[in-house]
Tab-separated table of C-alpha atoms in Angstrom:
chain	number	residue	atom	x	y	z
A	1	MET	CA	-27.664	-11.760	20.167
A	2	GLY	CA	-30.718	-11.909	17.906
A	3	TYR	CA	-31.169	-10.472	14.448
A	4	ARG	CA	-33.932	-8.077	15.652
A	5	MET	CA	-31.665	-6.467	18.244
A	6	TYR	CA	-28.937	-6.106	15.619
A	7	VAL	CA	-31.308	-4.206	13.275
A	8	GLU	CA	-32.597	-1.916	16.056
A	9	LEU	CA	-29.057	-0.947	17.037
A	10	LYS	CA	-28.198	-0.156	13.423
A	11	LYS	CA	-31.260	2.114	13.176
A	12	GLU	CA	-29.933	4.165	16.073
A	13	ASN	CA	-26.689	4.798	14.118
A	14	LYS	CA	-24.497	3.275	16.768
A	15	GLU	CA	-21.993	2.045	14.166
A	16	PHE	CA	-22.864	-1.473	15.163
A	17	GLU	CA	-21.916	-2.716	11.699
A	18	MET	CA	-18.355	-2.965	12.995
A	19	TYR	CA	-19.517	-6.253	14.577
A	20	PRO	CA	-19.880	-9.084	12.034
A	21	LEU	CA	-23.302	-10.696	11.808
A	22	CYS	CA	-22.976	-14.450	11.301
A	23	ILE	CA	-26.307	-16.211	10.811
A	24	THR	CA	-26.607	-19.980	10.700
A	25	THR	CA	-29.621	-22.169	10.061
A	26	ILE	CA	-27.783	-25.445	10.604
A	27	GLU	CA	-28.569	-25.894	14.293
A	28	LYS	CA	-31.840	-23.924	14.550
A	29	GLU	CA	-34.784	-24.148	12.229
A	30	LEU	CA	-36.534	-21.031	10.998
A	31	VAL	CA	-39.998	-20.757	12.501
A	32	SER	CA	-42.852	-18.366	11.942
A	33	GLY	CA	-43.555	-15.644	14.477
A	34	GLY	CA	-41.305	-13.266	16.331
A	35	GLN	CA	-38.593	-15.691	17.370
A	36	ALA	CA	-35.037	-14.603	16.683
A	37	ILE	CA	-32.922	-16.343	14.076
A	38	GLY	CA	-30.072	-18.353	15.598
A	39	VAL	CA	-26.712	-16.592	15.422
A	40	PHE	CA	-23.165	-17.218	16.556
A	41	GLU	CA	-22.625	-15.741	20.013
A	42	LEU	CA	-20.397	-12.702	19.480
A	43	ASP	CA	-20.635	-10.804	22.757
A	44	LYS	CA	-16.900	-10.892	23.494
A	45	ASP	CA	-15.879	-12.990	20.548
A	46	LEU	CA	-15.196	-10.565	17.727
A	47	ILE	CA	-13.801	-12.442	14.772
A	48	ILE	CA	-10.013	-12.113	14.797
A	49	SER	CA	-8.419	-11.779	11.376
A	50	LYS	CA	-4.960	-10.431	12.218
A	51	THR	CA	-2.074	-12.667	13.207
A	52	ASN	CA	-0.541	-10.149	15.617
A	53	GLN	CA	-3.156	-11.009	18.262
A	54	ARG	CA	-1.275	-11.011	21.577
A	55	LYS	CA	-3.904	-12.221	24.030
A	56	VAL	CA	-5.312	-15.713	23.591
A	57	MET	CA	-8.316	-16.931	25.568
A	58	ALA	CA	-11.234	-19.318	25.399
A	59	ARG	CA	-14.266	-18.328	23.283
A	60	GLN	CA	-12.237	-16.239	20.842
A	61	VAL	CA	-13.249	-16.682	17.203
A	62	TYR	CA	-10.701	-16.592	14.369
A	63	LYS	CA	-11.488	-16.076	10.706
A	64	ASP	CA	-9.817	-19.376	9.743
A	65	LYS	CA	-7.489	-22.084	10.964
A	66	ALA	CA	-4.410	-20.602	9.263
A	67	THR	CA	-4.800	-17.360	11.223
A	68	LEU	CA	-5.240	-19.261	14.472
A	69	LYS	CA	-2.147	-21.388	13.819
A	70	GLU	CA	0.042	-18.344	13.225
A	71	VAL	CA	-1.337	-16.610	16.332
A	72	MET	CA	-0.448	-19.661	18.433
A	73	GLU	CA	3.043	-19.827	16.925
A	74	ASN	CA	3.580	-16.173	17.827
A	75	TYR	CA	2.140	-16.800	21.281
A	76	ALA	CA	4.515	-19.705	21.960
A	77	ILE	CA	7.498	-17.614	20.898
A	78	SER	CA	6.513	-14.626	23.039
A	79	GLN	CA	5.893	-16.862	26.083
A	80	ARG	CA	9.123	-18.820	25.520
A	81	PHE	CA	7.731	-22.340	25.378
A	82	GLN	CA	7.109	-25.009	22.753
A	83	PHE	CA	3.987	-26.972	21.930
A	84	ARG	CA	3.227	-30.114	19.959
A	85	VAL	CA	0.188	-30.768	17.795
A	86	ASP	CA	-2.170	-33.309	19.358
A	87	ARG	CA	-4.796	-33.151	16.604
A	88	SER	CA	-5.106	-31.114	13.429
A	89	ASN	CA	-7.645	-31.459	10.619
A	90	THR	CA	-10.199	-29.363	8.754
A	91	VAL	CA	-12.524	-29.069	11.779
A	92	SER	CA	-10.259	-29.222	14.846
A	93	TYR	CA	-6.923	-27.992	16.155
A	94	ALA	CA	-5.546	-29.231	19.501
A	95	LEU	CA	-2.165	-28.495	21.086
A	96	LEU	CA	-0.244	-29.820	24.087
A	97	CYS	CA	2.930	-28.672	25.799
A	98	MET	CA	6.113	-30.426	24.680
A	99	SER	CA	6.490	-31.739	28.223
A	100	GLU	CA	4.461	-34.930	28.675
A	101	ASP	CA	3.432	-34.095	32.264
A	102	CYS	CA	2.444	-30.457	31.705
A	103	GLU	CA	-1.200	-29.395	32.127
A	104	TRP	CA	-1.016	-26.734	29.388
A	105	ARG	CA	-3.484	-27.495	26.612
A	106	PHE	CA	-5.320	-25.718	23.812
A	107	LYS	CA	-8.374	-26.845	21.841
A	108	ALA	CA	-10.200	-25.123	18.991
A	109	SER	CA	-12.687	-26.303	16.408
A	110	SER	CA	-14.677	-25.123	13.420
A	111	ILE	CA	-18.030	-23.430	13.990
A	112	ASN	CA	-20.654	-25.518	12.219
A	113	LYS	CA	-17.998	-26.734	9.747
A	114	SER	CA	-17.398	-23.191	8.475
A	115	GLU	CA	-13.975	-21.588	8.063
A	116	LEU	CA	-14.398	-19.848	11.429
A	117	PHE	CA	-12.474	-21.451	14.313
A	118	LYS	CA	-13.437	-20.963	17.956
A	119	VAL	CA	-11.210	-21.566	20.979
A	120	ARG	CA	-13.110	-24.145	23.033
A	121	GLU	CA	-10.594	-24.745	25.823
A	122	PHE	CA	-7.376	-23.038	26.841
A	123	ILE	CA	-5.528	-24.032	30.013
A	124	ASP	CA	-2.671	-21.546	30.014
A	125	ASN	CA	-0.895	-22.966	33.037
A	126	HIS	CA	2.484	-24.642	32.663
A	127	THR	CA	3.295	-27.246	35.311
A	128	CYS	CA	6.468	-28.348	33.536
A	129	PRO	CA	10.006	-27.374	34.670
A	130	PHE	CA	11.375	-24.110	33.308
A	131	LYS	CA	14.221	-26.051	31.695
A	132	ASP	CA	11.723	-27.300	29.105
A	133	LYS	CA	11.166	-23.735	27.894
A	134	VAL	CA	14.082	-23.484	25.508
A	135	HIS	CA	15.341	-20.600	23.384
A	136	GLU	CA	15.615	-22.599	20.129
A	137	GLN	CA	11.990	-22.402	19.001
A	138	ARG	CA	10.362	-25.067	16.828
A	139	GLN	CA	7.376	-22.694	16.485
A	140	ALA	CA	9.649	-20.146	14.779
A	141	SER	CA	8.882	-21.603	11.352
A	142	SER	CA	10.240	-20.273	8.068
A	143	SER	CA	6.751	-19.125	7.018
A	144	LEU	CA	6.276	-17.244	10.297
A	145	ILE	CA	9.676	-15.570	10.016
A	146	GLY	CA	9.010	-14.834	6.344
A	147	GLY	CA	5.895	-12.915	7.330
A	148	MET	CA	7.860	-10.982	9.942
A	149	ILE	CA	10.635	-9.903	7.557
A	150	ARG	CA	8.401	-9.186	4.532
A	151	PRO	CA	8.121	-5.420	5.293
A	152	LYS	CA	11.922	-5.219	5.308
A	153	LEU	CA	12.159	-6.482	1.724
A	154	THR	CA	10.319	-3.627	0.023
A	155	ASN	CA	13.585	-2.135	-1.247
A	156	HIS	CA	14.790	-4.552	-3.938
A	157	LYS	CA	18.284	-3.004	-3.841
A	158	ARG	CA	18.806	-3.907	-0.208
A	159	LYS	CA	20.861	-7.001	0.581
A	160	TYR	CA	19.055	-8.738	3.417
A	161	THR	CA	21.137	-11.785	4.276
A	162	PRO	CA	20.265	-14.805	6.440
A	163	LYS	CA	22.695	-13.383	9.035
A	164	ASP	CA	20.603	-10.180	9.124
A	165	ILE	CA	17.452	-12.280	9.583
A	166	ILE	CA	19.029	-14.200	12.490
A	167	ASP	CA	19.949	-10.910	14.202
A	168	ASP	CA	16.493	-9.377	13.634
A	169	VAL	CA	14.636	-12.456	14.931
A	170	LYS	CA	16.853	-12.446	18.026
A	171	SER	CA	16.145	-8.744	18.545
A	172	ASP	CA	12.397	-8.802	17.776
A	173	LEU	CA	11.384	-12.211	19.141
A	174	GLY	CA	14.196	-12.987	21.552
A	175	VAL	CA	14.855	-16.449	20.117
A	176	ASP	CA	17.714	-18.100	18.261
A	177	ILE	CA	17.180	-19.655	14.839
A	178	SER	CA	19.502	-21.629	12.595
A	179	TYR	CA	21.111	-20.333	9.414
A	180	MET	CA	19.075	-22.814	7.331
A	181	LEU	CA	15.814	-21.611	8.877
A	182	ALA	CA	16.755	-17.992	8.138
A	183	TRP	CA	17.608	-18.916	4.545
A	184	ARG	CA	14.282	-20.718	4.087
A	185	ALA	CA	12.432	-17.592	5.259
A	186	LYS	CA	13.841	-15.679	2.258
A	187	GLU	CA	14.629	-18.485	-0.158
A	188	LYS	CA	13.745	-18.223	-3.836
A	189	THR	CA	12.935	-21.982	-4.084
A	190	HIS	CA	14.894	-22.213	-7.343
A	191	VAL	CA	16.775	-25.521	-7.521
A	192	VAL	CA	19.514	-25.978	-10.128
A	193	VAL	CA	20.673	-29.539	-10.865
A	194	ASP	CA	23.505	-30.799	-13.038
A	195	GLY	CA	26.081	-33.553	-13.421
A	196	SER	CA	29.768	-33.713	-14.371
A	197	HIS	CA	32.143	-36.629	-14.890
A	198	VAL	CA	34.666	-37.761	-12.284
A	199	LYS	CA	37.996	-38.409	-14.021
A	200	SER	CA	39.666	-40.794	-11.562
A	201	TYR	CA	40.412	-44.467	-12.224
A	202	TYR	CA	37.004	-45.360	-10.773
A	203	THR	CA	34.842	-43.302	-13.079
A	204	GLY	CA	31.472	-41.901	-12.172
A	205	THR	CA	29.387	-38.744	-12.345
A	206	PHE	CA	29.159	-36.016	-9.712
A	207	ILE	CA	25.586	-34.685	-9.434
A	208	SER	CA	24.377	-31.767	-7.352
A	209	ALA	CA	21.376	-29.609	-6.498
A	210	SER	CA	21.925	-26.039	-5.362
A	211	THR	CA	20.315	-22.621	-5.106
A	212	LEU	CA	21.105	-19.042	-4.089
A	213	ASP	CA	20.687	-17.729	-0.557
A	214	GLY	CA	19.171	-14.354	0.289
A	215	ALA	CA	22.476	-12.588	-0.375
A	216	GLY	CA	22.966	-14.196	-3.780
A	217	HIS	CA	25.598	-16.717	-2.636
A	218	ILE	CA	25.633	-20.313	-3.865
A	219	LEU	CA	24.021	-22.648	-1.336
A	220	PRO	CA	24.591	-26.371	-2.056
A	221	LEU	CA	21.572	-28.482	-1.091
A	222	ALA	CA	22.476	-32.052	-2.077
A	223	TYR	CA	25.237	-33.882	-3.942
A	224	GLY	CA	26.635	-37.333	-4.628
A	225	VAL	CA	28.585	-39.549	-7.005
A	226	ILE	CA	26.725	-42.028	-9.217
A	227	ASP	CA	27.866	-44.666	-11.695
A	228	SER	CA	26.093	-43.042	-14.658
A	229	GLU	CA	23.253	-40.658	-15.471
A	230	ASN	CA	20.112	-42.682	-16.119
A	231	ASP	CA	16.416	-42.608	-15.251
A	232	ALA	CA	16.724	-44.797	-12.145
A	233	VAL	CA	19.583	-42.807	-10.603
A	234	TRP	CA	18.054	-39.374	-11.171
A	235	THR	CA	14.679	-40.593	-9.874
A	236	TRP	CA	16.403	-41.847	-6.712
A	237	PHE	CA	18.230	-38.526	-6.326
A	238	PHE	CA	15.044	-36.458	-6.593
A	239	GLU	CA	13.202	-38.817	-4.233
A	240	GLN	CA	15.891	-38.294	-1.575
A	241	PHE	CA	15.846	-34.567	-2.265
A	242	LYS	CA	12.074	-34.475	-1.770
A	243	ILE	CA	12.362	-36.304	1.559
A	244	ALA	CA	14.860	-33.684	2.763
A	245	TYR	CA	13.303	-30.499	1.353
A	246	GLY	CA	9.720	-31.346	0.456
A	247	ASP	CA	7.575	-29.733	-2.218
A	248	ARG	CA	7.537	-25.963	-1.691
A	249	LYS	CA	5.325	-23.161	-2.859
A	250	ASN	CA	6.560	-21.467	-6.075
A	251	MET	CA	9.364	-24.010	-6.362
A	252	CYS	CA	11.000	-24.587	-9.739
A	253	ILE	CA	13.826	-26.739	-11.085
A	254	VAL	CA	16.386	-25.604	-13.675
A	255	SER	CA	18.622	-27.989	-15.614
A	256	ASN	CA	19.966	-28.835	-19.034
A	257	ARG	CA	17.827	-30.885	-21.430
A	258	ASN	CA	19.044	-34.246	-20.101
A	259	GLU	CA	16.286	-36.755	-20.851
A	260	SER	CA	16.753	-38.643	-17.572
A	261	ILE	CA	16.437	-35.438	-15.541
A	262	ILE	CA	13.300	-34.452	-17.461
A	263	LYS	CA	11.656	-37.847	-16.855
A	264	SER	CA	12.667	-37.993	-13.187
A	265	VAL	CA	11.381	-34.504	-12.379
A	266	SER	CA	8.028	-35.325	-13.990
A	267	ARG	CA	7.762	-38.465	-11.833
A	268	VAL	CA	8.883	-37.094	-8.461
A	269	TYR	CA	7.767	-33.456	-8.825
A	270	PRO	CA	4.846	-33.654	-11.297
A	271	HIS	CA	3.444	-30.249	-10.296
A	272	VAL	CA	6.752	-28.351	-10.059
A	273	PRO	CA	7.751	-26.318	-13.159
A	274	HIS	CA	10.906	-27.650	-14.811
A	275	PHE	CA	12.764	-24.960	-16.751
A	276	ALA	CA	15.522	-25.347	-19.304
A	277	CYS	CA	18.843	-23.587	-18.877
A	278	ILE	CA	18.647	-21.016	-21.672
A	279	TRP	CA	22.365	-21.401	-22.410
A	280	HIS	CA	22.152	-25.178	-22.872
A	281	LEU	CA	19.039	-24.725	-25.003
A	282	TRP	CA	20.871	-22.215	-27.174
A	283	ASN	CA	23.692	-24.727	-27.683
A	284	ASN	CA	21.090	-27.150	-29.033
A	285	VAL	CA	19.853	-24.442	-31.432
A	286	TYR	CA	23.428	-23.777	-32.516
A	287	LYS	CA	24.057	-27.448	-33.307
A	288	LYS	CA	20.844	-27.798	-35.315
A	289	PHE	CA	20.874	-24.472	-37.196
A	290	LYS	CA	24.508	-23.393	-37.524
A	291	LYS	CA	24.012	-21.069	-40.486
A	292	SER	CA	21.840	-18.566	-38.669
A	293	HIS	CA	23.156	-18.755	-35.111
A	294	VAL	CA	25.118	-15.462	-35.228
A	295	LYS	CA	22.085	-13.334	-36.113
A	296	LEU	CA	19.773	-15.237	-33.784
A	297	SER	CA	21.929	-15.246	-30.656
A	298	GLU	CA	21.059	-11.715	-29.516
A	299	ILE	CA	17.385	-12.140	-30.481
A	300	TYR	CA	17.069	-15.431	-28.587
A	301	PHE	CA	18.586	-14.261	-25.296
A	302	SER	CA	16.616	-10.997	-25.377
A	303	MET	CA	13.437	-12.956	-26.013
A	304	ALA	CA	14.148	-15.390	-23.158
A	305	LYS	CA	14.532	-12.481	-20.722
A	306	ALA	CA	11.653	-10.336	-22.057
A	307	TYR	CA	9.110	-9.078	-19.517
A	308	THR	CA	6.295	-7.915	-21.822
A	309	GLN	CA	4.213	-9.660	-24.478
A	310	ALA	CA	4.829	-6.858	-26.984
A	311	GLU	CA	8.604	-7.178	-26.640
A	312	PHE	CA	8.458	-10.974	-26.920
A	313	ASP	CA	6.221	-10.917	-30.026
A	314	SER	CA	8.398	-8.316	-31.735
A	315	LEU	CA	11.535	-10.407	-31.183
A	316	MET	CA	9.775	-13.568	-32.334
A	317	GLU	CA	8.844	-11.861	-35.615
A	318	LYS	CA	12.504	-10.991	-36.161
A	319	MET	CA	13.507	-14.580	-35.446
A	320	GLU	CA	10.932	-15.898	-37.904
A	321	LYS	CA	12.350	-13.681	-40.654
A	322	VAL	CA	15.888	-14.970	-40.026
A	323	ASP	CA	15.030	-18.681	-39.748
A	324	ILE	CA	11.504	-19.982	-39.240
A	325	ARG	CA	12.896	-23.408	-38.293
A	326	VAL	CA	14.285	-21.980	-35.041
A	327	LYS	CA	10.906	-20.514	-34.159
A	328	GLU	CA	9.255	-23.887	-34.743
A	329	TYR	CA	11.906	-25.635	-32.646
A	330	LEU	CA	11.412	-23.265	-29.686
A	331	GLU	CA	7.639	-23.640	-29.955
A	332	LEU	CA	8.085	-27.409	-29.806
A	333	VAL	CA	10.234	-27.116	-26.661
A	334	GLY	CA	7.520	-24.944	-25.093
A	335	TYR	CA	7.749	-21.221	-24.360
A	336	GLU	CA	7.118	-21.882	-20.660
A	337	LYS	CA	10.361	-23.899	-20.490
A	338	TRP	CA	12.720	-21.081	-21.464
A	339	ALA	CA	10.924	-17.705	-21.680
A	340	ARG	CA	10.611	-15.680	-18.480
A	341	LEU	CA	7.327	-14.169	-19.718
A	342	TYR	CA	5.610	-17.569	-19.905
A	343	ALA	CA	7.029	-19.052	-16.684
A	344	PRO	CA	4.188	-20.216	-14.380
A	345	VAL	CA	6.187	-19.080	-11.309
A	346	ASN	CA	8.520	-16.133	-10.808
A	347	ARG	CA	11.773	-17.311	-12.338
A	348	GLY	CA	13.661	-14.164	-11.373
A	349	TRP	CA	17.222	-14.134	-12.635
A	350	THR	CA	17.709	-17.921	-12.502
A	351	MET	CA	17.672	-18.367	-16.268
A	352	THR	CA	20.696	-20.661	-16.536
A	353	SER	CA	22.337	-23.507	-14.629
A	354	ASN	CA	25.402	-21.351	-13.981
A	355	ILE	CA	25.170	-22.129	-10.250
A	356	ALA	CA	25.920	-25.794	-10.934
A	357	GLU	CA	28.516	-24.918	-13.573
A	358	SER	CA	30.330	-22.733	-11.006
A	359	ILE	CA	30.466	-25.675	-8.591
A	360	ASN	CA	31.778	-27.969	-11.335
A	361	ALA	CA	34.418	-25.409	-12.323
A	362	ALA	CA	35.625	-25.134	-8.722
A	363	LEU	CA	36.070	-28.919	-8.600
A	364	VAL	CA	38.015	-29.391	-11.849
A	365	SER	CA	41.240	-30.416	-10.101
A	366	ALA	CA	39.489	-32.458	-7.426
A	367	ARG	CA	37.761	-34.596	-10.067
A	368	GLU	CA	41.138	-36.267	-10.687
A	369	PHE	CA	41.155	-37.655	-7.106
A	370	PRO	CA	39.872	-41.077	-6.024
A	371	ILE	CA	36.176	-40.888	-5.173
A	372	TYR	CA	36.633	-40.853	-1.372
A	373	ASP	CA	39.207	-38.038	-1.555
A	374	PHE	CA	37.057	-36.200	-4.089
A	375	LEU	CA	34.005	-36.265	-1.794
A	376	GLU	CA	36.143	-35.071	1.118
A	377	GLU	CA	37.316	-32.138	-1.013
A	378	VAL	CA	33.686	-31.335	-1.910
A	379	ARG	CA	32.725	-31.396	1.773
A	380	LYS	CA	35.559	-29.051	2.716
A	381	MET	CA	34.792	-26.624	-0.116
A	382	PHE	CA	31.080	-26.418	0.702
A	383	GLY	CA	31.967	-26.007	4.383
A	384	ARG	CA	34.229	-23.049	3.563
A	385	TRP	CA	31.525	-21.451	1.415
A	386	ASN	CA	28.809	-21.846	4.047
A	387	CYS	CA	31.082	-20.552	6.805
A	388	SER	CA	32.013	-17.508	4.719
A	389	ASN	CA	28.378	-16.804	3.785
A	390	ARG	CA	27.305	-16.722	7.437
A	391	LYS	CA	29.520	-13.710	8.160
């Protein structure tokens, strides 16, 4: 369709502006005279921007690759099959059926290296056995499920547990997902790490990383026993954690002010915010400035949890009047490390490392056991918790 025809149709008030006009000069040179300017062919290929597109066919144009990927994930779920990525980069996206001998294939690529992606080839014919079309869907990703359940989270008072998500996905999509996948769809990506001493004959330190699931229950993520807390051990722990869980959007780590933890997080997760447990930080203030800790306690905790700049500044003025040294100490630590207002990601209610402290408290007696028996007790306890949380 040429530019001249587009203008003539607009003059006749045919509401033709509902069709996007995409002009390119990359493939065709502008020439003098009455020749039309080259345009993307849009006769049947309206640009698709919504991810709830049900019908997929060749020549469709999508606003970007991310939209196309989500549409194909939805399509695979609705058609009860699984695909594998054959090629994926900034200019192309190709899929094949999970079955090696199946003829099903999908190819799309960028239009003139723009964000627009066009379906170039789509053979929607499965020649694989039906047994390959399983109910446990790899295309049912946590991000896809997160988008599906987002409208159900508008009421902040509602408890929407991973079990509820599993039931809703089964009802809406007809597929089964694991508890971990359901948790990841609603996770807060807050990781709390801590260590506590093992008191058996063979001494060591129990370290753990945990978070809260969608219902507010403790969800252990990783744990182990080390000889001592040092830079090398904590770096190894976070490296293994990163292999298992990756680097997630809006992720943050909360811990005490252990120097080895601070160094290791900066090495392994350089772009992930590392927050201080406000209770451990207050204990440091108490040790340094004992004379004024009684008056400052209420001011400090209120300031850490403040939501507005006016409230924070007002409390800081009060703190300065009581003991300016405390103000200077907290400035040196960095407001972004302990104050909710300055946190670069949504810290929510995870202001302390109480999650880890609760785990340590539950293992007080077990820490007297030999290491093998201690780890077996940890495994059993976490198993009981996870089983109970699934109900």
